Amino acid sequence: MCGIAGYVGGKNAPVVLFDMLKRLEYRGYDSAGIAYVGEDGINIPKGKGKVDEVRASLNPESLMGQIGVGHTRWATHGVPSTVNAHPHTDCTGVFAVAHNGIIENFLELKDELEERGHSFKSETDTEVIAHLIEEYYDGDFLEAFAKALGKLKGSYAITALSTHHRDMILVARNESPLLIGLGEGENFIASDAPAFLGETKEAVILDDLEYGVVTAGNTAFYSLKSGRKLRKKHETLSWSFREAERGGYHHFMLKEVHEEPDAAVNALKGEKELRAVCDKISSCRRVYFVACGTAYHAGLYGKYLMERLGLAAEASIASEFRYSTAGSLNSECAVIAISQSGETADTIAAVKAAKARGAYTACIVNVVGSSLTRLCDDSAYTYSGPEIAVASTKAYIGQLVSVALLSLESAKKKMKLDEKDFLDYFDELKNIRERIQDILDSNEIRALAESEANTRTFFYLGRRENYPTALEGALKLKEISYVHAEGYAAGELKHGPLALMDETVTVLAIMPDDELKRKVESNISEIKARGAKVITVGVNKDIRIPKTYPIFAPILAIVPLHLFAYYISVLKGLDPDKPRNLAKSVTVE
Ligand code: F6R
């Protein structure tokens, strides 16, 4: 949430910064701005709107500076407006700060600073940081910065500039991601690697409560706890610049759906990591999948799958788990966090709560080196590549395959599955890529979306392992099309929602190819009798998916539903990559 960027080097910083912000836009897009040091001091061109709108109004090509910081915002404190857009300055305009996160004690700090004569311009929590630096500054920028950080409670990734120190950007991190991209005679700072992948793949990843100084030719990092200088590892990032580009597609979402076949097969690369997790959870009494949103649906699939294979598992929404189930955990429990970004605040908090109770923790994550991977006892990657569209698609496929593999390995280890059955399932998982490709090649979904573009209410129904598919199909449609869509367990319909069924409603029913088929058919008859339209999804159904083992059907059934949501959004003239009010990577509670 919120993307921050920094650049110091020989290029024109305003232009570089706007390019970087564009690549971070999926993190927030209600306003944007930069601060750069020009001949006459710090300039802060900024404004309300998406990065391109702000860029067009400011014309960064006409600006000149070799050092600067930038920000693309997802508002937390204060409405989206030019005055609340980052960066923010102190009273004198000597220090500028961009920030991602939430300063929980900002009101307290603001009161204290106001009493000491500081005057504030914005409604943001961030502005206190600039005033704190001003308050502590005595000729040493880094020391003032560290003192200011010492006063902050909450989460932050911060970049700071000063006209008194024109060669350096100061950086800090606590519970919000921040990376330094290491170039030749230039350095980049960003919330996420795609911002600088076109320039360098060498990076330093800051950990919580670390801060540092970045110049064009040097970096130095320190621990906020001990004040000691740190020897930070240089990491080589595996993602390529091309992967983070839109290619020939109109939207990142469409590109990422077309990468779903690869995402399925790439997740199998995590086999060894998943086996290590499986070894640890085999001695645990209970396994909890914990996640948010789409990733939670992958966790719910994991629960059903484990249960189908004779193993006990639960799936919990992280924001609920952290305040409920977490309190009853002990060392016999395992918590497996699922997350595309590895930065979701609620998921991280749930893992921290589980660790505090002595539970084993592991994560299934896409972003290498992200916070969850640093926190958990073990990590397995989905290897889905960068996912830029706000709505998660290919990462979900990666999560489903990873969870399936983990469940199969666990069942084999616990003797619930013999070697032959395991190998049969594993072979089919390897074939899933082609089956997804068949769905994408069939090209049927756009026409269907056209016929449903004006429908106002959708229900998605599924049973057992396809219940998560129903939830996920509905989530995707509502978040990018702003149409009312509900995912429901098919058997629950008659306990309430059946009252809503009439000719204005369309129901997408995911039809299993197993013993539950008849049950869903009965549910469909009940719906049709009330006048609603039903579209079935399954082998030889209205929306066709290839045959596979029923336990893997959710990996296929969601693919046309992703496309359906995409086309409805486009037909409504919306931007599916940047749905209103949302941002990727939810780093606040
Ligand atoms: C929906 C979506 C969100 C995320 C959720 C968790 O399309 O993308 O629901 O799944 O915010 O994010 P991660 O997976 O990064 O933890």
Coordinates of C-alpha atoms and ligand atoms in Angstrom, one line a residue:
M1 CA 0.0 0.0 0.0
C2 CA 1.6 3.2 -1.2
G3 CA 4.6 2.9 -3.4
I4 CA 7.8 4.8 -2.5
A5 CA 10.7 5.4 -4.8
G6 CA 14.1 7.0 -4.6
Y7 CA 16.9 7.8 -7.0
V8 CA 20.4 9.2 -6.8
G9 CA 22.8 9.1 -9.7
G10 CA 23.6 10.7 -13.1
K11 CA 20.2 10.6 -14.7
N12 CA 17.4 13.1 -14.4
A13 CA 15.8 12.1 -11.1
P14 CA 12.3 13.5 -11.8
V15 CA 12.0 11.4 -15.0
V16 CA 13.4 8.3 -13.3
L17 CA 11.1 8.7 -10.3
F18 CA 8.0 9.0 -12.3
D19 CA 9.0 5.9 -14.3
M20 CA 9.5 4.0 -11.0
L21 CA 6.2 5.3 -9.6
K22 CA 4.4 4.0 -12.7
R23 CA 5.8 0.5 -12.0
L24 CA 4.7 0.8 -8.4
E25 CA 1.2 2.2 -9.1
Y26 CA -0.5 -1.1 -8.3
R27 CA 0.3 -0.3 -4.6
G28 CA -1.9 2.9 -4.6
Y29 CA -3.0 5.4 -7.1
D30 CA -5.1 8.2 -5.6
S31 CA -2.3 10.8 -5.8
A32 CA 1.4 11.0 -6.6
G33 CA 4.4 13.2 -6.2
I34 CA 8.1 13.6 -6.0
A35 CA 10.7 15.7 -4.1
Y36 CA 14.0 16.5 -5.8
V37 CA 16.8 18.7 -5.0
G38 CA 17.2 21.4 -7.6
E39 CA 19.5 24.4 -7.6
D40 CA 17.1 26.4 -5.5
G41 CA 16.4 23.7 -2.9
I42 CA 13.8 21.0 -2.6
N43 CA 11.0 21.1 -5.1
I44 CA 7.9 19.0 -4.6
P45 CA 5.6 18.7 -7.6
K46 CA 2.7 16.6 -6.7
G47 CA -1.0 16.2 -7.3
K48 CA -4.2 14.1 -7.0
G49 CA -4.9 11.3 -9.5
K50 CA -3.1 8.4 -11.1
V51 CA 0.6 8.6 -11.8
D52 CA 0.1 9.3 -15.5
E53 CA -2.3 12.1 -14.8
V54 CA 0.0 13.7 -12.3
R55 CA 3.0 13.2 -14.6
A56 CA 1.2 14.8 -17.5
S57 CA 0.3 17.9 -15.4
L58 CA 3.9 18.3 -14.1
N59 CA 6.0 17.4 -17.1
P60 CA 9.0 16.0 -15.3
E61 CA 11.1 16.3 -18.4
S62 CA 11.2 20.0 -17.8
L63 CA 12.5 19.5 -14.2
M64 CA 16.2 19.0 -13.3
G65 CA 17.9 17.2 -10.4
Q66 CA 20.0 14.2 -9.7
I67 CA 18.6 13.1 -6.4
G68 CA 15.0 12.7 -5.3
V69 CA 12.2 10.6 -3.7
G70 CA 8.7 9.8 -4.9
H71 CA 5.4 8.4 -3.8
T72 CA 2.2 7.0 -5.2
R73 CA -0.5 7.0 -2.5
W74 CA -3.3 4.9 -1.2
A75 CA -4.9 7.2 1.4
T76 CA -5.0 6.2 5.0
H77 CA -4.9 9.6 6.9
G78 CA -6.5 12.4 5.0
V79 CA -8.5 12.5 1.8
P80 CA -6.7 12.1 -1.6
S81 CA -5.7 15.7 -2.4
T82 CA -2.6 17.6 -3.5
V83 CA -1.9 18.8 0.0
N84 CA -2.1 15.3 1.4
A85 CA -0.1 13.8 -1.4
H86 CA 3.5 12.9 -0.5
P87 CA 6.3 13.9 -0.1
H88 CA 5.9 16.1 2.9
T89 CA 8.2 18.7 4.4
D90 CA 9.1 20.2 7.7
C91 CA 8.4 23.9 8.5
T92 CA 11.4 25.2 6.7
G93 CA 11.2 23.1 3.6
V94 CA 14.7 21.7 4.2
F95 CA 13.6 18.1 4.7
A96 CA 11.3 16.1 2.6
V97 CA 9.8 12.7 3.4
A98 CA 7.9 10.0 1.6
H99 CA 6.3 7.2 3.7
N100 CA 4.4 4.0 3.3
G101 CA 2.7 2.6 6.4
I102 CA 0.9 4.0 9.4
I103 CA 2.4 6.1 12.3
E104 CA 0.1 5.0 15.1
N105 CA 1.2 7.7 17.6
F106 CA 1.2 10.6 15.1
L107 CA -1.6 12.6 16.9
E108 CA 0.5 12.5 20.1
L109 CA 3.6 13.5 18.2
K110 CA 1.8 16.2 16.3
D111 CA 0.5 17.8 19.5
E112 CA 4.0 17.8 21.0
L113 CA 5.5 19.3 17.8
E114 CA 2.8 21.9 17.6
E115 CA 3.4 22.9 21.2
R116 CA 7.1 23.4 20.2
G117 CA 6.0 25.8 17.4
H118 CA 5.8 23.5 14.3
S119 CA 3.0 24.1 11.9
F120 CA 1.4 21.4 9.8
K121 CA 0.1 21.6 6.3
S122 CA -1.5 18.2 5.7
E123 CA -3.8 15.8 7.5
T124 CA -1.3 12.9 7.1
D125 CA 0.5 10.9 9.7
T126 CA 3.6 11.2 7.6
E127 CA 4.2 14.9 8.1
V128 CA 5.3 14.4 11.7
I129 CA 8.4 12.5 10.4
A130 CA 9.7 15.6 8.6
H131 CA 9.0 17.8 11.6
L132 CA 10.7 15.4 13.9
I133 CA 13.9 15.4 11.7
E134 CA 13.7 19.2 11.8
E135 CA 13.4 19.2 15.6
Y136 CA 16.5 16.9 16.0
Y137 CA 18.7 18.3 13.3
D138 CA 21.9 19.6 14.5
G139 CA 24.1 19.3 11.4
D140 CA 24.0 15.5 11.3
F141 CA 21.1 14.3 9.0
L142 CA 21.5 10.6 9.8
E143 CA 21.5 11.2 13.5
A144 CA 18.4 13.4 13.4
F145 CA 16.7 10.7 11.2
A146 CA 17.6 7.9 13.7
K147 CA 16.3 10.0 16.6
A148 CA 13.1 10.7 14.7
L149 CA 12.6 7.0 14.0
G150 CA 13.1 6.3 17.6
K151 CA 9.9 8.3 18.3
L152 CA 7.7 6.5 15.8
K153 CA 5.2 3.7 16.7
G154 CA 3.7 1.8 13.8
S155 CA 4.8 0.6 10.4
Y156 CA 6.9 2.5 7.9
A157 CA 9.1 2.5 4.9
I158 CA 10.6 5.9 4.6
T159 CA 12.8 7.9 2.3
A160 CA 14.1 11.3 3.3
L161 CA 16.0 14.1 1.6
S162 CA 17.6 17.3 2.7
T163 CA 18.9 20.4 1.0
H164 CA 21.8 20.4 3.5
H165 CA 23.0 17.0 2.3
R166 CA 22.4 17.0 -1.4
D167 CA 24.1 13.7 -2.1
M168 CA 22.2 11.3 0.1
I169 CA 18.8 9.7 0.6
L170 CA 18.0 8.3 4.0
V171 CA 15.9 5.1 4.2
A172 CA 14.2 3.2 7.0
R173 CA 11.9 0.2 7.3
N174 CA 9.6 -1.3 9.9
E175 CA 6.9 -3.7 8.7
S176 CA 6.6 -2.1 5.3
P177 CA 8.9 -3.3 2.5
L178 CA 11.9 -1.4 1.2
L179 CA 14.6 -2.4 -1.2
I180 CA 17.7 -0.7 -2.5
G181 CA 18.6 -1.5 -6.2
L182 CA 22.3 -1.3 -6.6
G183 CA 23.4 0.3 -9.9
E184 CA 26.7 1.5 -11.4
G185 CA 27.2 5.0 -10.0
E186 CA 23.5 5.2 -9.2
N187 CA 21.2 3.6 -6.7
F188 CA 17.5 3.1 -6.6
I189 CA 15.1 2.8 -3.7
A190 CA 11.7 1.2 -4.0
S191 CA 8.9 -0.6 -2.1
D192 CA 9.1 -3.4 -4.7
A193 CA 11.6 -4.7 -7.2
P194 CA 9.7 -4.1 -10.5
A195 CA 10.4 -0.4 -10.0
F196 CA 14.1 -0.8 -10.8
L197 CA 14.3 -4.3 -12.5
G198 CA 15.0 -2.6 -15.8
E199 CA 18.2 -1.0 -14.3
T200 CA 19.6 -3.6 -11.9
K201 CA 18.8 -7.0 -10.4
E202 CA 21.3 -6.5 -7.5
A203 CA 19.5 -5.4 -4.4
V204 CA 19.7 -5.0 -0.6
I205 CA 16.5 -5.9 1.2
L206 CA 16.0 -3.9 4.4
D207 CA 14.7 -5.8 7.5
D208 CA 12.5 -4.4 10.2
L209 CA 14.0 -1.6 12.3
E210 CA 16.9 -1.0 10.0
Y211 CA 17.8 2.3 8.5
G212 CA 20.6 3.7 6.3
V213 CA 22.1 6.1 3.9
V214 CA 22.2 5.8 0.1
T215 CA 24.4 7.9 -2.1
A216 CA 25.1 7.4 -5.9
G217 CA 28.2 5.3 -5.1
N218 CA 27.6 3.9 -1.6
T219 CA 25.2 2.5 0.9
A220 CA 25.5 2.0 4.6
F221 CA 22.9 0.4 6.9
Y222 CA 22.4 0.4 10.6
S223 CA 20.3 -1.4 13.2
L224 CA 17.8 0.9 14.9
K225 CA 17.9 -1.3 18.1
S226 CA 21.6 -1.4 18.6
G227 CA 22.8 1.6 16.4
R228 CA 25.4 -0.8 15.0
K229 CA 26.5 -0.8 11.4
L230 CA 25.2 -3.8 9.5
R231 CA 26.7 -6.0 6.8
K232 CA 23.8 -6.4 4.5
K233 CA 23.7 -9.2 1.9
H234 CA 23.5 -8.3 -1.7
E235 CA 20.8 -10.3 -3.3
T236 CA 20.4 -11.1 -7.0
L237 CA 16.7 -10.9 -7.9
S238 CA 15.4 -13.6 -10.1
W239 CA 12.5 -11.7 -11.7
S240 CA 13.1 -10.2 -15.1
F241 CA 12.1 -6.7 -16.4
R242 CA 10.2 -8.3 -19.2
E243 CA 8.0 -10.3 -16.7
A244 CA 7.0 -7.0 -15.1
E245 CA 6.0 -5.4 -18.4
R246 CA 2.6 -5.5 -20.0
G247 CA 3.8 -7.0 -23.3
G248 CA 1.2 -6.9 -26.0
Y249 CA -1.7 -7.2 -23.7
H250 CA -4.2 -4.4 -23.0
H251 CA -4.0 -5.0 -19.2
F252 CA -1.7 -6.7 -16.8
M253 CA -4.6 -8.8 -15.6
L254 CA -5.2 -10.3 -19.0
K255 CA -1.5 -11.0 -19.4
E256 CA -1.4 -12.6 -16.0
V257 CA -4.4 -14.8 -16.7
H258 CA -2.5 -15.9 -19.8
E259 CA 0.5 -16.7 -17.6
E260 CA -1.6 -19.1 -15.5
P261 CA -0.4 -22.2 -17.4
D262 CA 3.2 -21.3 -16.5
A263 CA 2.2 -20.4 -12.9
A264 CA 0.8 -23.9 -12.5
V265 CA 4.0 -25.6 -13.6
N266 CA 6.3 -23.1 -11.9
A267 CA 4.7 -23.8 -8.5
L268 CA 6.0 -27.4 -8.8
K269 CA 9.5 -25.9 -8.5
G270 CA 8.7 -25.4 -4.9
E271 CA 8.5 -29.2 -4.3
K272 CA 11.6 -29.4 -2.2
E273 CA 10.6 -26.5 0.0
L274 CA 7.1 -27.9 0.4
R275 CA 8.5 -31.2 1.4
A276 CA 10.6 -29.5 4.1
V277 CA 7.4 -27.9 5.4
C278 CA 5.6 -31.2 5.2
D279 CA 8.3 -32.9 7.3
K280 CA 7.7 -30.4 10.1
I281 CA 3.9 -30.4 10.0
S282 CA 3.7 -34.1 10.0
S283 CA 4.3 -34.1 13.8
C284 CA 1.8 -31.3 14.4
R285 CA -1.6 -32.0 15.9
R286 CA -3.4 -29.4 13.7
V287 CA -2.6 -27.4 10.6
Y288 CA -4.0 -23.9 10.1
F289 CA -3.9 -22.2 6.7
V290 CA -4.0 -18.4 7.4
A291 CA -4.4 -15.7 4.7
C292 CA -6.5 -12.8 3.4
G293 CA -8.7 -12.4 0.3
T294 CA -7.8 -14.6 -2.6
A295 CA -4.9 -16.2 -0.7
Y296 CA -7.5 -17.2 2.0
H297 CA -9.5 -19.0 -0.7
A298 CA -6.3 -21.0 -1.6
G299 CA -6.1 -21.8 2.1
L300 CA -9.7 -22.9 2.2
Y301 CA -9.0 -25.2 -0.8
G302 CA -6.0 -26.6 1.2
K303 CA -8.3 -27.4 4.1
Y304 CA -10.8 -29.3 1.9
L305 CA -8.0 -31.1 0.1
M306 CA -6.3 -32.2 3.3
E307 CA -9.6 -33.4 4.7
R308 CA -10.3 -35.3 1.5
L309 CA -7.0 -37.0 1.9
G310 CA -7.7 -37.9 5.5
L311 CA -5.8 -35.1 7.3
A312 CA -7.1 -32.5 9.7
A313 CA -6.7 -28.9 8.7
E314 CA -8.4 -25.5 9.2
A315 CA -8.4 -22.3 7.1
S316 CA -8.8 -18.9 8.8
I317 CA -9.0 -15.3 7.7
A318 CA -5.8 -13.8 9.1
S319 CA -7.5 -10.7 10.5
E320 CA -9.9 -13.0 12.5
F321 CA -7.3 -15.6 13.4
R322 CA -4.9 -13.1 15.0
Y323 CA -7.6 -12.1 17.5
S324 CA -9.2 -15.5 18.1
T325 CA -7.7 -18.9 17.2
A326 CA -4.1 -17.6 17.6
G327 CA -4.6 -17.4 21.4
S328 CA -5.3 -21.1 21.7
L329 CA -2.2 -22.4 19.7
N330 CA 0.7 -24.2 21.2
S331 CA 3.9 -25.9 20.0
E332 CA 1.8 -28.8 18.5
C333 CA 0.2 -26.5 16.0
A334 CA 1.4 -25.5 12.6
V335 CA 0.4 -22.2 10.9
I336 CA 0.9 -22.0 7.1
A337 CA 0.5 -18.4 5.9
I338 CA -0.3 -18.0 2.2
S339 CA 0.4 -14.7 0.5
Q340 CA 1.3 -13.4 -3.0
S341 CA 3.2 -10.3 -1.7
G342 CA 4.4 -11.7 1.6
E343 CA 3.7 -8.3 3.0
T344 CA 0.0 -8.4 4.0
A345 CA -0.2 -6.8 7.5
D346 CA -2.9 -9.1 8.9
T347 CA -1.2 -12.2 7.7
I348 CA 2.1 -11.1 9.2
A349 CA 0.4 -10.3 12.5
A350 CA -1.3 -13.7 12.5
V351 CA 2.1 -15.4 12.1
K352 CA 3.7 -13.3 14.8
A353 CA 0.8 -14.3 17.1
A354 CA 1.3 -17.9 16.3
K355 CA 5.1 -17.7 16.8
A356 CA 4.5 -16.1 20.2
R357 CA 2.5 -19.2 21.2
G358 CA 5.3 -21.5 20.1
A359 CA 3.6 -22.8 16.9
Y360 CA 5.6 -23.9 13.9
T361 CA 5.1 -21.4 11.1
A362 CA 5.7 -21.6 7.4
C363 CA 4.6 -19.6 4.4
I364 CA 3.7 -20.1 0.8
V365 CA 4.7 -16.9 -0.9
N366 CA 5.4 -15.4 -4.3
V367 CA 7.7 -12.5 -3.6
V368 CA 11.2 -13.7 -2.7
G369 CA 12.7 -12.1 0.3
S370 CA 9.4 -10.6 1.5
S371 CA 8.6 -10.1 5.1
L372 CA 6.8 -13.4 5.7
T373 CA 9.7 -15.3 4.4
R374 CA 11.9 -13.5 6.9
L375 CA 9.5 -14.2 9.7
C376 CA 8.4 -17.8 9.2
D377 CA 10.4 -20.9 10.2
D378 CA 10.2 -22.2 6.6
S379 CA 9.2 -20.8 3.3
A380 CA 8.0 -22.3 0.0
Y381 CA 7.7 -20.1 -3.1
T382 CA 5.1 -20.3 -5.8
Y383 CA 7.5 -18.9 -8.4
S384 CA 4.6 -17.2 -10.2
G385 CA 6.7 -14.2 -11.3
P386 CA 5.7 -10.6 -10.7
E387 CA 2.0 -10.0 -10.4
I388 CA 1.2 -6.4 -11.1
A389 CA -2.6 -6.2 -11.6
V390 CA -4.3 -5.5 -8.2
A391 CA -6.6 -8.5 -8.6
S392 CA -4.6 -11.7 -8.0
T393 CA -4.9 -14.3 -10.7
K394 CA -1.8 -16.3 -11.7
A395 CA -0.6 -16.1 -8.1
Y396 CA -3.8 -17.9 -7.0
I397 CA -3.1 -20.7 -9.5
G398 CA 0.4 -21.0 -8.0
Q399 CA -1.0 -21.1 -4.5
L400 CA -3.6 -23.8 -5.4
V401 CA -0.9 -26.0 -6.9
S402 CA 1.5 -25.4 -4.0
V403 CA -1.2 -26.2 -1.5
A404 CA -2.2 -29.3 -3.5
L405 CA 1.4 -30.5 -3.5
L406 CA 1.8 -29.9 0.2
S407 CA -1.4 -31.8 0.9
L408 CA -0.4 -34.8 -1.3
E409 CA 3.1 -34.9 0.3
S410 CA 1.5 -34.8 3.8
A411 CA -1.0 -37.5 3.0
K412 CA 1.8 -39.7 1.6
K413 CA 4.0 -39.1 4.7
K414 CA 1.1 -39.9 7.0
M415 CA 0.3 -43.1 5.0
K416 CA -3.0 -41.8 3.9
L417 CA -1.9 -42.1 0.2
D418 CA 0.2 -44.8 -1.2
E419 CA 3.1 -44.2 -3.6
K420 CA 1.2 -45.1 -6.7
D421 CA -1.8 -42.8 -6.0
F422 CA 0.6 -40.1 -5.1
L423 CA 2.5 -40.4 -8.4
D424 CA -0.8 -40.5 -10.4
Y425 CA -1.9 -37.3 -8.7
F426 CA 1.6 -35.7 -9.2
D427 CA 1.6 -36.6 -12.9
E428 CA -1.8 -35.0 -13.3
L429 CA -0.5 -31.8 -11.5
K430 CA 2.2 -31.7 -14.2
N431 CA -0.5 -31.9 -16.9
I432 CA -2.5 -29.1 -15.4
R433 CA -0.6 -26.5 -17.4
E434 CA -1.9 -28.0 -20.7
R435 CA -5.5 -28.2 -19.4
I436 CA -5.4 -24.5 -18.4
Q437 CA -4.0 -23.7 -21.8
D438 CA -6.9 -25.5 -23.4
I439 CA -9.3 -23.3 -21.5
L440 CA -7.5 -20.1 -22.6
D441 CA -7.4 -21.3 -26.2
S442 CA -11.1 -22.0 -26.3
N443 CA -11.9 -18.3 -26.4
E444 CA -15.5 -18.7 -25.3
I445 CA -15.7 -16.3 -22.4
R446 CA -15.8 -12.9 -24.0
A447 CA -19.0 -13.7 -25.8
L448 CA -20.6 -15.0 -22.5
A449 CA -19.4 -11.8 -20.7
E450 CA -21.1 -9.7 -23.4
S451 CA -24.4 -11.4 -22.8
E452 CA -24.0 -10.7 -19.0
A453 CA -22.6 -7.3 -19.1
N454 CA -25.8 -5.6 -17.8
T455 CA -26.6 -8.2 -15.1
R456 CA -26.7 -6.5 -11.7
T457 CA -26.5 -9.5 -9.4
F458 CA -24.4 -12.7 -9.6
F459 CA -24.2 -15.7 -7.4
Y460 CA -21.4 -18.2 -7.6
L461 CA -22.1 -21.6 -6.2
G462 CA -19.8 -24.5 -5.3
R463 CA -19.5 -27.4 -3.0
R464 CA -16.6 -28.7 -1.0
E465 CA -13.3 -27.9 -2.7
N466 CA -15.2 -25.8 -5.2
Y467 CA -16.8 -23.7 -2.5
P468 CA -13.5 -21.6 -2.5
T469 CA -13.8 -21.4 -6.3
A470 CA -17.2 -19.8 -5.9
L471 CA -15.9 -17.4 -3.3
E472 CA -12.9 -16.5 -5.5
G473 CA -15.0 -16.1 -8.7
A474 CA -17.4 -13.7 -6.9
L475 CA -14.5 -11.8 -5.3
K476 CA -12.8 -11.2 -8.6
L477 CA -16.0 -10.0 -10.3
K478 CA -17.0 -7.6 -7.5
E479 CA -13.5 -6.1 -7.1
I480 CA -12.9 -5.2 -10.7
S481 CA -16.5 -4.7 -12.0
Y482 CA -18.2 -3.2 -9.0
V483 CA -21.1 -5.6 -9.6
H484 CA -22.8 -7.3 -6.7
A485 CA -21.5 -10.9 -6.6
E486 CA -21.7 -13.4 -3.8
G487 CA -20.0 -16.8 -3.5
Y488 CA -22.0 -19.4 -1.7
A489 CA -21.8 -23.0 -0.6
A490 CA -24.5 -24.4 -2.9
G491 CA -26.2 -26.3 -0.1
E492 CA -26.7 -23.1 1.9
L493 CA -28.8 -21.4 -0.7
K494 CA -32.1 -22.7 0.5
H495 CA -31.2 -21.2 4.0
G496 CA -31.7 -17.7 2.9
P497 CA -30.4 -16.4 -0.5
L498 CA -33.0 -18.4 -2.4
A499 CA -35.3 -15.5 -1.5
L500 CA -33.3 -13.3 -3.9
M501 CA -33.6 -15.5 -6.9
D502 CA -35.6 -14.0 -9.8
E503 CA -35.1 -13.2 -13.5
T504 CA -32.6 -10.4 -12.7
V505 CA -30.1 -12.7 -11.2
T506 CA -27.5 -14.9 -12.9
V507 CA -26.0 -17.9 -11.1
L508 CA -22.7 -19.4 -12.0
A509 CA -22.7 -23.0 -10.7
I510 CA -19.5 -24.9 -10.5
M511 CA -20.4 -28.5 -11.2
P512 CA -18.2 -31.2 -9.8
D513 CA -17.6 -34.3 -11.8
D514 CA -18.1 -36.6 -8.8
E515 CA -20.7 -37.8 -6.3
L516 CA -21.8 -34.3 -5.4
K517 CA -23.0 -33.6 -9.0
R518 CA -26.6 -34.6 -8.3
K519 CA -26.7 -32.3 -5.2
V520 CA -25.7 -29.3 -7.3
E521 CA -28.1 -30.3 -10.0
S522 CA -30.9 -30.2 -7.4
N523 CA -29.7 -26.7 -6.2
I524 CA -29.9 -25.6 -9.9
S525 CA -33.4 -26.8 -10.3
E526 CA -34.5 -24.9 -7.2
I527 CA -32.9 -21.7 -8.7
K528 CA -34.3 -22.1 -12.2
A529 CA -37.8 -22.7 -10.7
R530 CA -37.5 -19.1 -9.3
G531 CA -36.6 -17.6 -12.7
A532 CA -32.9 -16.9 -12.3
K533 CA -30.5 -17.8 -15.1
V534 CA -27.9 -20.5 -14.4
I535 CA -24.6 -20.9 -16.2
T536 CA -22.8 -24.1 -15.3
V537 CA -19.1 -24.5 -15.1
G538 CA -17.6 -28.0 -15.5
V539 CA -16.7 -30.8 -17.8
N540 CA -19.1 -30.5 -20.9
K541 CA -21.0 -27.7 -19.2
D542 CA -21.9 -24.2 -20.4
I543 CA -18.4 -23.0 -19.5
R544 CA -16.3 -26.0 -20.3
I545 CA -13.2 -27.2 -18.4
P546 CA -11.2 -30.2 -19.2
K547 CA -11.5 -33.4 -17.2
T548 CA -9.1 -33.9 -14.3
Y549 CA -9.2 -35.5 -10.9
P550 CA -12.0 -33.8 -9.0
I551 CA -9.7 -32.6 -6.3
F552 CA -7.8 -30.5 -8.9
A553 CA -11.0 -29.1 -10.6
P554 CA -10.7 -25.8 -8.7
I555 CA -7.4 -25.2 -10.4
L556 CA -9.2 -25.3 -13.7
A557 CA -12.6 -23.9 -12.9
I558 CA -11.3 -20.6 -11.7
V559 CA -9.5 -19.8 -15.0
P560 CA -12.7 -19.0 -17.0
L561 CA -14.1 -17.2 -14.0
H562 CA -11.0 -14.9 -14.0
L563 CA -11.6 -14.2 -17.6
F564 CA -15.3 -13.6 -17.1
A565 CA -14.6 -11.0 -14.4
Y566 CA -11.9 -9.4 -16.6
Y567 CA -14.2 -9.0 -19.7
I568 CA -17.2 -7.7 -17.6
S569 CA -14.9 -5.1 -16.2
V570 CA -13.6 -4.1 -19.7
L571 CA -17.1 -4.1 -21.2
K572 CA -18.1 -1.7 -18.4
G573 CA -15.3 0.6 -19.5
L574 CA -13.4 0.1 -16.2
D575 CA -9.7 -0.4 -15.6
P576 CA -9.4 -3.9 -14.3
D577 CA -5.7 -3.4 -13.3
K578 CA -6.6 -0.6 -10.8
P579 CA -9.9 -1.1 -9.2
R580 CA -11.2 1.8 -7.1
N581 CA -10.5 2.0 -3.4
L582 CA -8.1 -1.0 -3.6
A583 CA -4.4 -1.5 -3.7
K584 CA -2.2 -4.5 -4.0
S585 CA -0.2 -5.6 -1.0
V586 CA -2.3 -4.4 2.0
T587 CA 0.4 -3.4 4.5
V588 CA -2.0 -1.8 7.0
E589 CA -4.4 -3.5 9.4
Ligands
F6R1 C1 -8.0 -10.1 -4.6 C2 -6.7 -9.9 -4.0 C3 -6.6 -9.7 -2.5 C4 -5.3 -10.4 -2.0 C5 -5.2 -10.2 -0.5 C6 -4.0 -10.9 0.1 O1 -7.8 -10.2 -6.0 O2 -5.7 -9.8 -4.7 O3 -7.7 -10.3 -1.9 O4 -5.4 -11.8 -2.3 O5 -5.1 -8.8 -0.3 O6 -2.8 -10.4 -0.5 P1 -1.5 -11.3 -0.5 O7 -1.7 -12.5 -1.2 O8 -0.4 -10.4 -1.0 O9 -1.3 -11.6 1.0

